[in-house]
Amino acid sequence: RNASNRCSRSLPMAAIEGDSYFESLLNESTFGILNLRKKCIGPQRATELSRVWKNSNKKIVKLYLADSEIGDEGTISLANMINTKALTSLDLSGNMIGEEGAKAIAKMLMRNKTLKYLGIHDNPIGNNGMAYIAKALAKNSTLDDINLCFCSVGEEGAKELAKALPLNQTIRFIDLKNNLIGEEGGKAIIEGLRGNSRIESCSLARNDMSEETLKEIGRLASMKTSRISPDERDTDVTLS
């Protein structure tokens, strides 16, 4: 799964020149949504976007940067700036983000008070990156939904996440499909879920674990769903 293969070249790279391009995009954005999916802006231009956005009065609540080749460098620039904004949804999937980018995202989550949805799926953050994210989730009190599919997370990363689950009582949806978690990692997640009263869905399909373990994870999550009122379930955080 290579992000560069999914980038769209419908926007000529020559058109992305300096601050004026991003200033124009911010000014033209509607409903607080800035969509740069598959624009291949790269790390340098992600840094330019961070600088322009930081100095802009335009309110952006949803930022879509999937498959944009920003890498760790661009992710670090964005993460350092995001807490100055009232962002509620952030999609950074398919951007070749590794351990250092995950560390920057984790630092952002520890301070953030507005973000509800975070998509970092399809990035090779690995066990070390997952450990950073897990520690951040233990402290974060606003995130509702996180997508960690295809993140090269193994047993050790799952165990770090499991430690954080009893400490987080706001997140409701965790997607960990298509990782490398295995049976022991799945059992650790079960123990973490037993100490959590909030999670409604924890998806772990295609992680080389038994059907029994998957069913127990589903059972624990369904128990939480029955305790939550319909009004609490209404949230606008899912990305199409």
mmCIF file of C-alpha atoms in Angstrom:
data_model
loop_
_atom_site.group_PDB
_atom_site.id
_atom_site.type_symbol
_atom_site.label_atom_id
_atom_site.label_comp_id
_atom_site.label_asym_id
_atom_site.label_seq_id
_atom_site.Cartn_x
_atom_site.Cartn_y
_atom_site.Cartn_z
ATOM 1 C CA ARG A 1 0.000 0.000 0.000
ATOM 2 C CA ASN A 2 2.021 2.911 -1.318
ATOM 3 C CA ALA A 3 0.587 6.381 -0.797
ATOM 4 C CA SER A 4 2.426 7.832 -3.784
ATOM 5 C CA ASN A 5 0.557 5.467 -6.099
ATOM 6 C CA ARG A 6 -2.724 6.947 -4.953
ATOM 7 C CA CYS A 7 -1.789 10.608 -5.326
ATOM 8 C CA SER A 8 -3.759 12.565 -7.864
ATOM 9 C CA ARG A 9 -1.897 14.785 -10.281
ATOM 10 C CA SER A 10 -5.079 16.655 -11.199
ATOM 11 C CA LEU A 11 -3.519 19.649 -9.462
ATOM 12 C CA PRO A 12 -0.225 20.508 -11.208
ATOM 13 C CA MET A 13 2.642 20.672 -8.736
ATOM 14 C CA ALA A 14 3.749 23.912 -10.342
ATOM 15 C CA ALA A 15 0.461 25.429 -9.195
ATOM 16 C CA ILE A 16 1.476 24.995 -5.562
ATOM 17 C CA GLU A 17 3.819 27.941 -5.322
ATOM 18 C CA GLY A 18 4.469 29.762 -2.058
ATOM 19 C CA ASP A 19 2.041 31.055 0.520
ATOM 20 C CA SER A 20 -0.441 32.570 -1.927
ATOM 21 C CA TYR A 21 -1.758 29.175 -3.001
ATOM 22 C CA PHE A 22 -2.601 28.118 0.531
ATOM 23 C CA GLU A 23 -3.966 31.546 1.401
ATOM 24 C CA SER A 24 -6.334 31.178 -1.547
ATOM 25 C CA LEU A 25 -7.364 27.679 -0.492
ATOM 26 C CA LEU A 26 -8.100 28.783 3.060
ATOM 27 C CA ASN A 27 -10.129 31.771 1.880
ATOM 28 C CA GLU A 28 -12.123 29.636 -0.549
ATOM 29 C CA SER A 29 -12.827 26.794 1.885
ATOM 30 C CA THR A 30 -16.483 26.362 2.821
ATOM 31 C CA PHE A 31 -18.205 24.995 5.932
ATOM 32 C CA GLY A 32 -14.850 24.952 7.703
ATOM 33 C CA ILE A 33 -13.521 22.094 5.530
ATOM 34 C CA LEU A 34 -10.099 22.095 3.881
ATOM 35 C CA ASN A 35 -9.766 19.109 1.554
ATOM 36 C CA LEU A 36 -6.287 18.377 0.207
ATOM 37 C CA ARG A 37 -6.717 14.646 -0.312
ATOM 38 C CA LYS A 38 -4.339 13.177 -2.913
ATOM 39 C CA LYS A 39 -2.799 16.539 -3.774
ATOM 40 C CA CYS A 40 0.760 15.290 -3.185
ATOM 41 C CA ILE A 41 1.791 18.492 -1.448
ATOM 42 C CA GLY A 42 4.827 16.866 0.185
ATOM 43 C CA PRO A 43 6.606 17.783 3.443
ATOM 44 C CA GLN A 44 7.913 21.219 2.411
ATOM 45 C CA ARG A 45 4.534 22.464 1.291
ATOM 46 C CA ALA A 46 2.891 20.948 4.366
ATOM 47 C CA THR A 47 5.209 23.186 6.382
ATOM 48 C CA GLU A 48 4.145 26.158 4.243
ATOM 49 C CA LEU A 49 0.503 25.271 4.847
ATOM 50 C CA SER A 50 1.143 25.157 8.602
ATOM 51 C CA ARG A 51 2.692 28.619 8.557
ATOM 52 C CA VAL A 52 -0.061 30.180 6.444
ATOM 53 C CA TRP A 53 -2.851 28.541 8.421
ATOM 54 C CA LYS A 54 -1.341 29.615 11.728
ATOM 55 C CA ASN A 55 -1.461 33.255 10.622
ATOM 56 C CA SER A 56 -4.935 33.008 9.094
ATOM 57 C CA ASN A 57 -8.212 33.964 10.766
ATOM 58 C CA LYS A 58 -10.106 31.444 8.647
ATOM 59 C CA LYS A 59 -11.801 28.819 10.803
ATOM 60 C CA ILE A 60 -11.069 25.258 9.661
ATOM 61 C CA VAL A 61 -12.641 22.438 11.659
ATOM 62 C CA LYS A 62 -11.990 19.517 9.292
ATOM 63 C CA LEU A 63 -8.673 18.953 7.534
ATOM 64 C CA TYR A 64 -8.344 16.115 5.006
ATOM 65 C CA LEU A 65 -4.769 15.374 3.954
ATOM 66 C CA ALA A 66 -4.968 11.706 2.999
ATOM 67 C CA ASP A 67 -2.388 10.460 0.478
ATOM 68 C CA SER A 68 -0.524 13.751 0.306
ATOM 69 C CA GLU A 69 3.063 12.509 0.809
ATOM 70 C CA ILE A 70 3.737 14.781 3.782
ATOM 71 C CA GLY A 71 5.852 12.214 5.686
ATOM 72 C CA ASP A 72 7.229 12.743 9.178
ATOM 73 C CA GLU A 73 8.564 16.217 8.416
ATOM 74 C CA GLY A 74 5.225 17.596 7.241
ATOM 75 C CA THR A 75 3.379 15.835 10.046
ATOM 76 C CA ILE A 76 5.622 17.386 12.681
ATOM 77 C CA SER A 77 4.998 20.878 11.262
ATOM 78 C CA LEU A 78 1.242 20.395 11.240
ATOM 79 C CA ALA A 79 1.089 18.783 14.668
ATOM 80 C CA ASN A 80 3.035 21.639 16.238
ATOM 81 C CA MET A 81 0.516 24.136 14.886
ATOM 82 C CA ILE A 82 -2.832 22.321 15.209
ATOM 83 C CA ASN A 83 -3.398 23.108 18.883
ATOM 84 C CA THR A 84 -3.721 26.773 17.995
ATOM 85 C CA LYS A 85 -6.848 25.912 15.989
ATOM 86 C CA ALA A 86 -10.281 24.476 16.833
ATOM 87 C CA LEU A 87 -9.918 21.415 14.590
ATOM 88 C CA THR A 88 -12.400 18.576 15.166
ATOM 89 C CA SER A 89 -11.499 16.113 12.370
ATOM 90 C CA LEU A 90 -8.049 15.297 10.992
ATOM 91 C CA ASP A 91 -7.278 12.726 8.282
ATOM 92 C CA LEU A 92 -3.573 12.005 7.777
ATOM 93 C CA SER A 93 -3.939 8.535 6.303
ATOM 94 C CA GLY A 94 -1.551 7.203 3.664
ATOM 95 C CA ASN A 95 1.215 9.746 4.226
ATOM 96 C CA MET A 96 4.250 7.567 4.959
ATOM 97 C CA ILE A 97 4.204 8.671 8.599
ATOM 98 C CA GLY A 98 6.595 6.722 10.803
ATOM 99 C CA GLU A 99 7.673 6.726 14.420
ATOM 100 C CA GLU A 100 8.753 10.399 14.544
ATOM 101 C CA GLY A 101 5.530 11.597 12.966
ATOM 102 C CA ALA A 102 3.532 9.470 15.422
ATOM 103 C CA LYS A 103 5.505 11.030 18.281
ATOM 104 C CA ALA A 104 4.533 14.520 17.072
ATOM 105 C CA ILE A 105 0.874 13.489 16.748
ATOM 106 C CA ALA A 106 0.996 12.077 20.281
ATOM 107 C CA LYS A 107 2.366 15.341 21.686
ATOM 108 C CA MET A 108 -0.454 17.171 19.937
ATOM 109 C CA LEU A 109 -3.075 14.800 21.400
ATOM 110 C CA MET A 110 -1.775 15.318 24.927
ATOM 111 C CA ARG A 111 -2.561 19.036 24.690
ATOM 112 C CA ASN A 112 -5.509 19.053 22.304
ATOM 113 C CA LYS A 113 -8.989 19.919 23.574
ATOM 114 C CA THR A 114 -11.069 19.925 20.363
ATOM 115 C CA LEU A 115 -10.171 16.977 18.106
ATOM 116 C CA LYS A 116 -12.890 14.310 17.848
ATOM 117 C CA TYR A 117 -11.720 12.208 14.894
ATOM 118 C CA LEU A 118 -8.158 11.213 13.986
ATOM 119 C CA GLY A 119 -7.323 9.091 10.955
ATOM 120 C CA ILE A 120 -3.692 7.943 10.810
ATOM 121 C CA HIS A 121 -4.413 4.637 9.085
ATOM 122 C CA ASP A 122 -2.184 3.293 6.325
ATOM 123 C CA ASN A 123 0.984 4.716 7.881
ATOM 124 C CA PRO A 124 3.903 2.548 9.107
ATOM 125 C CA ILE A 125 4.037 3.916 12.659
ATOM 126 C CA GLY A 126 4.894 0.460 14.074
ATOM 127 C CA ASN A 127 5.037 -0.566 17.724
ATOM 128 C CA ASN A 128 7.071 2.431 18.860
ATOM 129 C CA GLY A 129 4.718 4.862 17.155
ATOM 130 C CA MET A 130 1.754 3.054 18.699
ATOM 131 C CA ALA A 131 3.368 3.364 22.127
ATOM 132 C CA TYR A 132 3.531 7.151 21.702
ATOM 133 C CA ILE A 133 -0.106 7.305 20.595
ATOM 134 C CA ALA A 134 -1.190 5.059 23.483
ATOM 135 C CA LYS A 135 0.450 7.297 26.076
ATOM 136 C CA ALA A 136 -1.319 10.275 24.532
ATOM 137 C CA LEU A 137 -4.691 8.518 24.618
ATOM 138 C CA ALA A 138 -4.177 7.883 28.331
ATOM 139 C CA LYS A 139 -4.189 11.674 28.823
ATOM 140 C CA ASN A 140 -6.500 12.892 26.055
ATOM 141 C CA SER A 141 -10.086 13.686 27.090
ATOM 142 C CA THR A 142 -11.798 14.705 23.837
ATOM 143 C CA LEU A 143 -10.975 12.225 21.048
ATOM 144 C CA ASP A 144 -13.975 10.071 20.113
ATOM 145 C CA ASP A 145 -12.781 8.047 17.111
ATOM 146 C CA ILE A 146 -9.338 6.880 15.939
ATOM 147 C CA ASN A 147 -8.437 4.849 12.849
ATOM 148 C CA LEU A 148 -5.210 2.825 13.095
ATOM 149 C CA CYS A 149 -5.719 0.280 10.302
ATOM 150 C CA PHE A 150 -2.655 -0.797 8.292
ATOM 151 C CA CYS A 151 -0.219 0.787 10.758
ATOM 152 C CA SER A 152 2.189 -2.157 11.215
ATOM 153 C CA VAL A 153 1.155 -2.429 14.867
ATOM 154 C CA GLY A 154 2.213 -5.717 16.477
ATOM 155 C CA GLU A 155 1.754 -7.429 19.809
ATOM 156 C CA GLU A 156 3.893 -4.957 21.766
ATOM 157 C CA GLY A 157 2.079 -1.969 20.343
ATOM 158 C CA ALA A 158 -1.272 -3.544 21.203
ATOM 159 C CA LYS A 159 -0.123 -4.126 24.775
ATOM 160 C CA GLU A 160 0.807 -0.452 25.094
ATOM 161 C CA LEU A 161 -2.639 0.529 23.845
ATOM 162 C CA ALA A 162 -4.266 -1.908 26.270
ATOM 163 C CA LYS A 163 -2.566 -0.154 29.194
ATOM 164 C CA ALA A 164 -4.056 3.146 28.075
ATOM 165 C CA LEU A 165 -7.654 1.980 27.611
ATOM 166 C CA PRO A 166 -8.675 2.012 31.300
ATOM 167 C CA LEU A 167 -7.304 5.553 31.585
ATOM 168 C CA ASN A 168 -9.312 6.969 28.685
ATOM 169 C CA GLN A 169 -13.042 7.417 29.188
ATOM 170 C CA THR A 170 -13.979 9.448 26.097
ATOM 171 C CA ILE A 171 -12.924 7.440 23.039
ATOM 172 C CA ARG A 172 -15.692 5.247 21.604
ATOM 173 C CA PHE A 173 -14.371 3.890 18.315
ATOM 174 C CA ILE A 174 -10.979 2.290 17.650
ATOM 175 C CA ASP A 175 -10.188 0.673 14.305
ATOM 176 C CA LEU A 176 -7.142 -1.614 14.306
ATOM 177 C CA LYS A 177 -7.936 -3.853 11.353
ATOM 178 C CA ASN A 178 -5.140 -5.255 9.174
ATOM 179 C CA ASN A 179 -2.287 -5.013 11.644
ATOM 180 C CA LEU A 180 0.037 -7.642 13.154
ATOM 181 C CA ILE A 181 -1.378 -7.830 16.662
ATOM 182 C CA GLY A 182 -1.765 -11.599 17.061
ATOM 183 C CA GLU A 183 -3.439 -13.657 19.776
ATOM 184 C CA GLU A 184 -1.494 -12.340 22.773
ATOM 185 C CA GLY A 185 -1.997 -8.761 21.660
ATOM 186 C CA GLY A 186 -5.710 -9.444 21.309
ATOM 187 C CA LYS A 187 -5.890 -10.848 24.824
ATOM 188 C CA ALA A 188 -4.171 -7.730 26.147
ATOM 189 C CA ILE A 189 -6.791 -5.589 24.407
ATOM 190 C CA ILE A 190 -9.500 -7.636 26.106
ATOM 191 C CA GLU A 191 -8.043 -6.849 29.517
ATOM 192 C CA GLY A 192 -7.831 -3.179 28.586
ATOM 193 C CA LEU A 193 -11.458 -3.127 27.464
ATOM 194 C CA ARG A 194 -12.582 -4.635 30.758
ATOM 195 C CA GLY A 195 -11.291 -1.528 32.477
ATOM 196 C CA ASN A 196 -12.934 0.870 30.028
ATOM 197 C CA SER A 197 -16.571 1.951 30.310
ATOM 198 C CA ARG A 198 -16.865 3.895 27.061
ATOM 199 C CA ILE A 199 -15.630 2.049 23.960
ATOM 200 C CA GLU A 200 -18.460 0.927 21.667
ATOM 201 C CA SER A 201 -16.376 -0.542 18.846
ATOM 202 C CA CYS A 202 -12.848 -1.940 18.711
ATOM 203 C CA SER A 203 -12.260 -3.523 15.300
ATOM 204 C CA LEU A 204 -9.417 -6.054 15.103
ATOM 205 C CA ALA A 205 -10.264 -8.139 12.038
ATOM 206 C CA ARG A 206 -7.346 -9.600 10.044
ATOM 207 C CA ASN A 207 -4.861 -9.523 12.919
ATOM 208 C CA ASP A 208 -4.014 -13.233 13.109
ATOM 209 C CA MET A 209 -6.058 -13.916 16.239
ATOM 210 C CA SER A 210 -8.691 -16.513 17.058
ATOM 211 C CA GLU A 211 -12.383 -16.119 16.429
ATOM 212 C CA GLU A 212 -12.924 -16.583 20.145
ATOM 213 C CA THR A 213 -10.749 -13.585 20.966
ATOM 214 C CA LEU A 214 -12.456 -11.440 18.341
ATOM 215 C CA LYS A 215 -15.882 -12.389 19.684
ATOM 216 C CA GLU A 216 -14.888 -11.503 23.245
ATOM 217 C CA ILE A 217 -13.654 -8.094 22.091
ATOM 218 C CA GLY A 218 -16.960 -7.560 20.268
ATOM 219 C CA ARG A 219 -18.943 -8.692 23.296
ATOM 220 C CA LEU A 220 -17.179 -6.287 25.641
ATOM 221 C CA ALA A 221 -17.717 -3.383 23.253
ATOM 222 C CA SER A 222 -21.419 -4.217 22.771
ATOM 223 C CA MET A 223 -21.900 -4.148 26.539
ATOM 224 C CA LYS A 224 -20.700 -0.547 26.575
ATOM 225 C CA THR A 225 -23.062 0.434 23.735
ATOM 226 C CA SER A 226 -26.107 -0.558 25.764
ATOM 227 C CA ARG A 227 -25.066 1.826 28.546
ATOM 228 C CA ILE A 228 -24.841 4.903 26.304
ATOM 229 C CA SER A 229 -27.867 7.025 25.480
ATOM 230 C CA PRO A 230 -28.959 7.587 21.840
ATOM 231 C CA ASP A 231 -28.147 11.299 22.141
ATOM 232 C CA GLU A 232 -24.547 10.509 23.058
ATOM 233 C CA ARG A 233 -24.213 8.270 19.990
ATOM 234 C CA ASP A 234 -24.948 11.129 17.603
ATOM 235 C CA THR A 235 -21.606 12.532 16.528
ATOM 236 C CA ASP A 236 -20.223 13.935 13.295
ATOM 237 C CA VAL A 237 -16.768 12.430 13.248
ATOM 238 C CA THR A 238 -16.877 9.708 10.582
ATOM 239 C CA LEU A 239 -15.063 10.406 7.338
ATOM 240 C CA SER A 240 -16.427 9.009 4.100
#
